Structure formats: C-alpha cells, structure tokens
Amino acid sequence: MYADDETIRKILTRTGDTWAVVGLSNNTSRAAHGVAAVLQRYGKRIVPVHPKAETVHGERGYASLADVPFDVDVVDVFVNSDLAGRVADEAVAKGAGAVWFQLGVIDEEAYERTRAAGLDMVMDRCPAIEIPLLG
C-alpha cells in the first residue's frame, strides 16, 4: 500500500493549495481534465503541465514542471508509469511538498526516492475520489 489515510489527509488539507497537474491538457476525455476540475472546486489552484502548455480551466499551462515560475505544493502525476519517476525527481528538484501518482501510475523506486528526499507521496490513488471523503 502506497498511501495511508493520514498522508492523504495531510496532502489534501495541509500541504498547500497549488497543484501542478502533469499531463493536463484540454482533452476533456482524459481523467486529468476532470480531476483538475474537482481540485478547483475544492479550492486548489491547478497548474497545467503538458508539452502543449495549454490554458486549462482558466489556468495558464507550462510545458514542463521546471518552466513553472512559482512554487508548487503538490505535483499530481497523470503520465505513464515509465515516465512518472522522472516527474517525481523533477518535483523534488522543484521543492514541492508532495507527489501524487494517479490511479494506475506505479513506480516503486520513484516512491522510495521521493520519500527519502523528504516529500510526502501517494501512489495509485486519486485525489478527486479522496477529497470528498474528508467530510
């Protein structure tokens, strides 16, 4: 298990409200699009990170995490598992407080590296499912 209830609660309520959503584009059929909308409804500022650097849900997009010119609190990862470890490493370098790998995104080595770097991390879970459960 790569998430406990306390870590999930901490990330969703205390880590911060600026969430870089890696893989977010204007493709409404992708899970990232819907999850980002849920995060916004719960007061999170979303930052789209995608090679197309599109504006999504009214927020300016950036081509990479390194291109984001301000701090991010959480990096929410919607890329394939084979690319996710690199994104987690970029989140550590960026100074994020936490990394969240979405449902189906699994990289155990990245999980261990990220936790060893002092960041909270959740893997194979979805914040849009978890946040309404907080009550």
Short mmCIF file of N, CA and C in Angstrom, two decimals:
data_model
loop_
_atom_site.label_atom_id
_atom_site.label_comp_id
_atom_site.label_asym_id
_atom_site.label_seq_id
_atom_site.Cartn_x
_atom_site.Cartn_y
_atom_site.Cartn_z
N MET A 1 0.85 -1.18 0.00
CA MET A 1 0.00 0.00 0.00
C MET A 1 0.90 1.24 0.00
N TYR A 2 0.61 2.15 -0.88
CA TYR A 2 1.45 3.33 -1.05
C TYR A 2 0.75 4.62 -0.65
N ALA A 3 -0.17 4.50 0.27
CA ALA A 3 -0.83 5.69 0.81
C ALA A 3 -1.54 5.28 2.09
N ASP A 4 -1.37 6.08 3.11
CA ASP A 4 -2.16 5.86 4.31
C ASP A 4 -3.09 7.05 4.48
N ASP A 5 -4.13 6.86 5.24
CA ASP A 5 -5.14 7.90 5.37
C ASP A 5 -4.57 9.21 5.89
N GLU A 6 -3.62 9.15 6.82
CA GLU A 6 -3.04 10.38 7.38
C GLU A 6 -2.25 11.15 6.32
N THR A 7 -1.47 10.44 5.48
CA THR A 7 -0.72 11.12 4.42
C THR A 7 -1.67 11.75 3.41
N ILE A 8 -2.70 11.03 3.04
CA ILE A 8 -3.70 11.56 2.11
C ILE A 8 -4.33 12.82 2.69
N ARG A 9 -4.76 12.76 3.93
CA ARG A 9 -5.39 13.91 4.58
C ARG A 9 -4.41 15.09 4.65
N LYS A 10 -3.16 14.80 5.01
CA LYS A 10 -2.16 15.87 5.11
C LYS A 10 -1.96 16.57 3.77
N ILE A 11 -1.81 15.79 2.70
CA ILE A 11 -1.59 16.39 1.38
C ILE A 11 -2.80 17.21 0.96
N LEU A 12 -3.99 16.69 1.20
CA LEU A 12 -5.20 17.39 0.74
C LEU A 12 -5.59 18.59 1.59
N THR A 13 -5.15 18.62 2.86
CA THR A 13 -5.62 19.70 3.73
C THR A 13 -4.51 20.62 4.26
N ARG A 14 -3.25 20.14 4.31
CA ARG A 14 -2.23 20.95 4.96
C ARG A 14 -0.99 21.23 4.13
N THR A 15 -0.77 20.49 3.05
CA THR A 15 0.47 20.66 2.29
C THR A 15 0.48 21.96 1.49
N GLY A 16 -0.65 22.39 1.03
CA GLY A 16 -0.74 23.62 0.25
C GLY A 16 -1.74 23.48 -0.87
N ASP A 17 -2.10 24.61 -1.45
CA ASP A 17 -3.21 24.63 -2.41
C ASP A 17 -2.80 24.80 -3.86
N THR A 18 -1.51 24.82 -4.17
CA THR A 18 -1.08 24.96 -5.57
C THR A 18 -0.64 23.59 -6.07
N TRP A 19 -1.42 23.06 -6.99
CA TRP A 19 -1.21 21.71 -7.51
C TRP A 19 -0.81 21.76 -8.98
N ALA A 20 0.41 21.35 -9.28
CA ALA A 20 0.83 21.17 -10.67
C ALA A 20 0.27 19.83 -11.13
N VAL A 21 -0.50 19.85 -12.21
CA VAL A 21 -1.13 18.64 -12.74
C VAL A 21 -0.40 18.27 -14.02
N VAL A 22 0.50 17.31 -13.91
CA VAL A 22 1.36 16.92 -15.02
C VAL A 22 0.59 15.95 -15.92
N GLY A 23 0.43 16.38 -17.19
CA GLY A 23 -0.34 15.61 -18.14
C GLY A 23 -1.69 16.24 -18.43
N LEU A 24 -1.97 17.38 -17.81
CA LEU A 24 -3.26 18.06 -18.00
C LEU A 24 -3.27 18.86 -19.30
N SER A 25 -4.28 18.57 -20.13
CA SER A 25 -4.48 19.30 -21.38
C SER A 25 -5.97 19.62 -21.51
N ASN A 26 -6.35 20.17 -22.63
CA ASN A 26 -7.76 20.48 -22.88
C ASN A 26 -8.56 19.28 -23.39
N ASN A 27 -7.97 18.12 -23.40
CA ASN A 27 -8.67 16.91 -23.83
C ASN A 27 -9.64 16.51 -22.72
N THR A 28 -10.92 16.80 -22.92
CA THR A 28 -11.92 16.57 -21.89
C THR A 28 -12.19 15.09 -21.63
N SER A 29 -11.73 14.22 -22.50
CA SER A 29 -11.94 12.79 -22.28
C SER A 29 -10.87 12.16 -21.38
N ARG A 30 -9.84 12.93 -21.05
CA ARG A 30 -8.77 12.43 -20.18
C ARG A 30 -9.12 12.65 -18.72
N ALA A 31 -8.73 11.71 -17.88
CA ALA A 31 -9.04 11.80 -16.45
C ALA A 31 -8.48 13.07 -15.82
N ALA A 32 -7.31 13.51 -16.26
CA ALA A 32 -6.69 14.70 -15.67
C ALA A 32 -7.61 15.92 -15.76
N HIS A 33 -8.36 16.03 -16.83
CA HIS A 33 -9.24 17.18 -17.03
C HIS A 33 -10.32 17.23 -15.95
N GLY A 34 -10.95 16.10 -15.71
CA GLY A 34 -12.00 16.03 -14.68
C GLY A 34 -11.44 16.17 -13.27
N VAL A 35 -10.33 15.54 -13.00
CA VAL A 35 -9.72 15.62 -11.67
C VAL A 35 -9.32 17.06 -11.36
N ALA A 36 -8.74 17.75 -12.32
CA ALA A 36 -8.35 19.14 -12.12
C ALA A 36 -9.56 20.00 -11.77
N ALA A 37 -10.69 19.74 -12.43
CA ALA A 37 -11.91 20.50 -12.13
C ALA A 37 -12.37 20.24 -10.70
N VAL A 38 -12.29 19.01 -10.26
CA VAL A 38 -12.66 18.69 -8.87
C VAL A 38 -11.72 19.41 -7.90
N LEU A 39 -10.43 19.37 -8.17
CA LEU A 39 -9.48 20.06 -7.29
C LEU A 39 -9.82 21.55 -7.20
N GLN A 40 -10.16 22.17 -8.33
CA GLN A 40 -10.54 23.58 -8.31
C GLN A 40 -11.78 23.81 -7.45
N ARG A 41 -12.76 22.92 -7.58
CA ARG A 41 -13.99 23.08 -6.78
C ARG A 41 -13.70 23.03 -5.29
N TYR A 42 -12.64 22.35 -4.92
CA TYR A 42 -12.25 22.25 -3.51
C TYR A 42 -11.20 23.29 -3.13
N GLY A 43 -11.04 24.32 -3.95
CA GLY A 43 -10.20 25.44 -3.59
C GLY A 43 -8.73 25.34 -3.94
N LYS A 44 -8.37 24.34 -4.73
CA LYS A 44 -6.98 24.19 -5.15
C LYS A 44 -6.72 25.02 -6.41
N ARG A 45 -5.55 25.60 -6.49
CA ARG A 45 -5.12 26.25 -7.73
C ARG A 45 -4.41 25.18 -8.55
N ILE A 46 -4.90 24.94 -9.75
CA ILE A 46 -4.26 23.95 -10.59
C ILE A 46 -3.32 24.65 -11.57
N VAL A 47 -2.23 23.97 -11.87
CA VAL A 47 -1.24 24.47 -12.82
C VAL A 47 -1.05 23.39 -13.88
N PRO A 48 -1.61 23.59 -15.07
CA PRO A 48 -1.45 22.58 -16.13
C PRO A 48 0.02 22.45 -16.56
N VAL A 49 0.51 21.22 -16.60
CA VAL A 49 1.87 20.96 -17.09
C VAL A 49 1.74 19.89 -18.18
N HIS A 50 2.05 20.31 -19.40
CA HIS A 50 1.89 19.45 -20.57
C HIS A 50 2.75 20.05 -21.68
N PRO A 51 3.34 19.23 -22.53
CA PRO A 51 4.18 19.79 -23.61
C PRO A 51 3.48 20.85 -24.46
N LYS A 52 2.15 20.79 -24.57
CA LYS A 52 1.41 21.79 -25.35
C LYS A 52 1.26 23.11 -24.61
N ALA A 53 1.49 23.12 -23.30
CA ALA A 53 1.40 24.33 -22.47
C ALA A 53 0.06 25.06 -22.67
N GLU A 54 -1.02 24.32 -22.69
CA GLU A 54 -2.34 24.90 -22.91
C GLU A 54 -2.90 25.53 -21.64
N THR A 55 -3.73 26.55 -21.82
CA THR A 55 -4.52 27.08 -20.72
C THR A 55 -5.69 26.13 -20.51
N VAL A 56 -5.86 25.66 -19.28
CA VAL A 56 -6.92 24.70 -18.96
C VAL A 56 -7.65 25.19 -17.72
N HIS A 57 -8.96 25.13 -17.74
CA HIS A 57 -9.78 25.58 -16.61
C HIS A 57 -9.39 26.99 -16.17
N GLY A 58 -9.01 27.83 -17.13
CA GLY A 58 -8.67 29.21 -16.84
C GLY A 58 -7.28 29.43 -16.29
N GLU A 59 -6.48 28.38 -16.18
CA GLU A 59 -5.12 28.50 -15.64
C GLU A 59 -4.10 28.31 -16.74
N ARG A 60 -3.10 29.18 -16.78
CA ARG A 60 -2.04 29.10 -17.79
C ARG A 60 -1.26 27.81 -17.63
N GLY A 61 -0.95 27.20 -18.77
CA GLY A 61 -0.18 25.96 -18.77
C GLY A 61 1.30 26.20 -19.02
N TYR A 62 2.10 25.23 -18.64
CA TYR A 62 3.55 25.26 -18.82
C TYR A 62 3.99 23.95 -19.44
N ALA A 63 5.03 24.02 -20.26
CA ALA A 63 5.50 22.83 -20.98
C ALA A 63 6.16 21.81 -20.07
N SER A 64 6.74 22.27 -18.97
CA SER A 64 7.38 21.34 -18.04
C SER A 64 7.27 21.90 -16.63
N LEU A 65 7.50 21.07 -15.66
CA LEU A 65 7.48 21.50 -14.27
C LEU A 65 8.55 22.56 -14.01
N ALA A 66 9.70 22.41 -14.64
CA ALA A 66 10.78 23.38 -14.48
C ALA A 66 10.40 24.75 -15.02
N ASP A 67 9.47 24.81 -15.97
CA ASP A 67 9.04 26.09 -16.55
C ASP A 67 8.08 26.88 -15.67
N VAL A 68 7.51 26.24 -14.66
CA VAL A 68 6.57 26.92 -13.78
C VAL A 68 7.37 27.93 -12.95
N PRO A 69 7.04 29.25 -13.07
CA PRO A 69 7.88 30.28 -12.46
C PRO A 69 7.56 30.58 -10.99
N PHE A 70 6.85 29.71 -10.34
CA PHE A 70 6.50 29.91 -8.93
C PHE A 70 6.50 28.54 -8.25
N ASP A 71 6.41 28.57 -6.93
CA ASP A 71 6.43 27.33 -6.16
C ASP A 71 5.13 26.55 -6.35
N VAL A 72 5.24 25.25 -6.32
CA VAL A 72 4.06 24.38 -6.30
C VAL A 72 4.13 23.53 -5.04
N ASP A 73 2.98 23.24 -4.49
CA ASP A 73 2.92 22.47 -3.25
C ASP A 73 2.84 20.97 -3.51
N VAL A 74 2.04 20.60 -4.48
CA VAL A 74 1.81 19.19 -4.80
C VAL A 74 1.96 19.00 -6.31
N VAL A 75 2.60 17.92 -6.70
CA VAL A 75 2.71 17.55 -8.12
C VAL A 75 1.86 16.30 -8.32
N ASP A 76 0.79 16.45 -9.08
CA ASP A 76 -0.17 15.39 -9.37
C ASP A 76 0.18 14.82 -10.74
N VAL A 77 0.47 13.53 -10.80
CA VAL A 77 1.10 12.95 -11.99
C VAL A 77 0.14 12.05 -12.76
N PHE A 78 -0.15 12.46 -14.01
CA PHE A 78 -1.02 11.73 -14.94
C PHE A 78 -0.25 11.27 -16.16
N VAL A 79 0.94 10.78 -15.98
CA VAL A 79 1.70 10.24 -17.11
C VAL A 79 1.88 8.75 -16.90
N ASN A 80 2.30 8.05 -17.95
CA ASN A 80 2.53 6.61 -17.84
C ASN A 80 3.58 6.32 -16.76
N SER A 81 3.45 5.15 -16.17
CA SER A 81 4.35 4.75 -15.09
C SER A 81 5.82 4.83 -15.49
N ASP A 82 6.13 4.54 -16.75
CA ASP A 82 7.53 4.56 -17.16
C ASP A 82 8.10 5.98 -17.23
N LEU A 83 7.25 7.00 -17.23
CA LEU A 83 7.70 8.40 -17.22
C LEU A 83 7.55 9.05 -15.85
N ALA A 84 6.81 8.41 -14.97
CA ALA A 84 6.44 9.03 -13.70
C ALA A 84 7.64 9.27 -12.78
N GLY A 85 8.62 8.39 -12.79
CA GLY A 85 9.78 8.55 -11.92
C GLY A 85 10.54 9.83 -12.22
N ARG A 86 10.66 10.15 -13.49
CA ARG A 86 11.34 11.39 -13.89
C ARG A 86 10.56 12.59 -13.38
N VAL A 87 9.24 12.54 -13.44
CA VAL A 87 8.42 13.64 -12.94
C VAL A 87 8.58 13.77 -11.42
N ALA A 88 8.62 12.65 -10.72
CA ALA A 88 8.82 12.70 -9.27
C ALA A 88 10.16 13.35 -8.94
N ASP A 89 11.18 13.01 -9.69
CA ASP A 89 12.51 13.62 -9.47
C ASP A 89 12.46 15.12 -9.74
N GLU A 90 11.72 15.53 -10.76
CA GLU A 90 11.56 16.95 -11.06
C GLU A 90 10.81 17.67 -9.93
N ALA A 91 9.84 16.98 -9.34
CA ALA A 91 9.09 17.56 -8.21
C ALA A 91 10.01 17.79 -7.02
N VAL A 92 10.90 16.84 -6.76
CA VAL A 92 11.87 17.00 -5.68
C VAL A 92 12.76 18.21 -5.98
N ALA A 93 13.27 18.29 -7.21
CA ALA A 93 14.14 19.41 -7.60
C ALA A 93 13.41 20.75 -7.52
N LYS A 94 12.11 20.75 -7.80
CA LYS A 94 11.30 21.97 -7.78
C LYS A 94 11.03 22.44 -6.35
N GLY A 95 11.16 21.52 -5.38
CA GLY A 95 10.89 21.88 -3.99
C GLY A 95 9.45 21.67 -3.57
N ALA A 96 8.73 20.83 -4.30
CA ALA A 96 7.34 20.54 -3.93
C ALA A 96 7.29 19.86 -2.57
N GLY A 97 6.14 19.92 -1.94
CA GLY A 97 5.97 19.28 -0.65
C GLY A 97 5.48 17.85 -0.75
N ALA A 98 4.86 17.52 -1.90
CA ALA A 98 4.30 16.18 -2.05
C ALA A 98 4.17 15.83 -3.53
N VAL A 99 4.11 14.53 -3.78
CA VAL A 99 3.88 14.00 -5.11
C VAL A 99 2.71 13.03 -5.01
N TRP A 100 1.83 13.10 -6.00
CA TRP A 100 0.66 12.22 -6.02
C TRP A 100 0.63 11.52 -7.38
N PHE A 101 0.84 10.20 -7.39
CA PHE A 101 0.71 9.40 -8.61
C PHE A 101 -0.73 8.91 -8.69
N GLN A 102 -1.36 9.17 -9.82
CA GLN A 102 -2.76 8.83 -10.03
C GLN A 102 -2.99 7.32 -10.10
N LEU A 103 -4.26 6.95 -10.13
CA LEU A 103 -4.64 5.54 -10.27
C LEU A 103 -3.92 4.92 -11.46
N GLY A 104 -3.29 3.79 -11.23
CA GLY A 104 -2.59 3.08 -12.28
C GLY A 104 -1.17 3.55 -12.54
N VAL A 105 -0.76 4.65 -11.91
CA VAL A 105 0.60 5.15 -12.07
C VAL A 105 1.42 4.61 -10.91
N ILE A 106 2.33 3.69 -11.21
CA ILE A 106 3.08 2.99 -10.17
C ILE A 106 4.56 2.93 -10.56
N ASP A 107 5.39 3.40 -9.65
CA ASP A 107 6.84 3.28 -9.79
C ASP A 107 7.40 3.21 -8.37
N GLU A 108 7.64 2.00 -7.91
CA GLU A 108 8.06 1.79 -6.53
C GLU A 108 9.40 2.45 -6.22
N GLU A 109 10.33 2.44 -7.18
CA GLU A 109 11.62 3.08 -6.95
C GLU A 109 11.47 4.59 -6.81
N ALA A 110 10.62 5.19 -7.63
CA ALA A 110 10.36 6.63 -7.52
C ALA A 110 9.70 6.95 -6.19
N TYR A 111 8.81 6.08 -5.74
CA TYR A 111 8.17 6.27 -4.44
C TYR A 111 9.23 6.32 -3.34
N GLU A 112 10.14 5.36 -3.36
CA GLU A 112 11.19 5.31 -2.33
C GLU A 112 12.11 6.53 -2.42
N ARG A 113 12.51 6.92 -3.62
CA ARG A 113 13.37 8.10 -3.78
C ARG A 113 12.69 9.37 -3.28
N THR A 114 11.43 9.50 -3.62
CA THR A 114 10.70 10.71 -3.26
C THR A 114 10.51 10.80 -1.75
N ARG A 115 10.16 9.70 -1.13
CA ARG A 115 10.01 9.66 0.33
C ARG A 115 11.36 9.91 1.01
N ALA A 116 12.42 9.33 0.46
CA ALA A 116 13.77 9.52 1.04
C ALA A 116 14.20 10.99 0.94
N ALA A 117 13.68 11.71 -0.05
CA ALA A 117 14.00 13.13 -0.21
C ALA A 117 13.18 14.01 0.74
N GLY A 118 12.27 13.39 1.49
CA GLY A 118 11.50 14.12 2.49
C GLY A 118 10.12 14.56 2.06
N LEU A 119 9.68 14.17 0.88
CA LEU A 119 8.36 14.55 0.40
C LEU A 119 7.34 13.50 0.80
N ASP A 120 6.12 13.94 1.04
CA ASP A 120 5.02 13.00 1.19
C ASP A 120 4.66 12.49 -0.19
N MET A 121 4.17 11.26 -0.26
CA MET A 121 3.81 10.71 -1.56
C MET A 121 2.66 9.74 -1.42
N VAL A 122 1.79 9.80 -2.42
CA VAL A 122 0.69 8.86 -2.57
C VAL A 122 0.81 8.27 -3.96
N MET A 123 0.57 6.97 -4.08
CA MET A 123 0.69 6.31 -5.38
C MET A 123 -0.53 5.43 -5.61
N ASP A 124 -1.03 5.45 -6.86
CA ASP A 124 -2.14 4.61 -7.29
C ASP A 124 -3.44 4.96 -6.57
N ARG A 125 -3.66 6.26 -6.35
CA ARG A 125 -4.89 6.77 -5.76
C ARG A 125 -5.29 8.03 -6.52
N CYS A 126 -6.51 8.51 -6.28
CA CYS A 126 -7.00 9.70 -6.98
C CYS A 126 -7.51 10.74 -5.99
N PRO A 127 -6.98 11.97 -6.04
CA PRO A 127 -7.44 12.98 -5.10
C PRO A 127 -8.92 13.36 -5.29
N ALA A 128 -9.44 13.22 -6.50
CA ALA A 128 -10.84 13.54 -6.75
C ALA A 128 -11.76 12.54 -6.07
N ILE A 129 -11.27 11.35 -5.81
CA ILE A 129 -12.03 10.35 -5.04
C ILE A 129 -11.83 10.60 -3.55
N GLU A 130 -10.63 10.94 -3.16
CA GLU A 130 -10.28 11.07 -1.74
C GLU A 130 -10.80 12.36 -1.10
N ILE A 131 -10.76 13.48 -1.81
CA ILE A 131 -11.07 14.77 -1.18
C ILE A 131 -12.52 14.86 -0.70
N PRO A 132 -13.51 14.33 -1.42
CA PRO A 132 -14.88 14.40 -0.88
C PRO A 132 -15.07 13.54 0.38
N LEU A 133 -14.21 12.56 0.56
CA LEU A 133 -14.32 11.67 1.73
C LEU A 133 -13.84 12.32 3.02
N LEU A 134 -13.17 13.49 2.90
CA LEU A 134 -12.65 14.15 4.08
C LEU A 134 -13.75 14.71 4.96
N GLY A 135 -14.92 14.98 4.35
CA GLY A 135 -16.05 15.48 5.12
C GLY A 135 -16.02 16.88 5.36
#
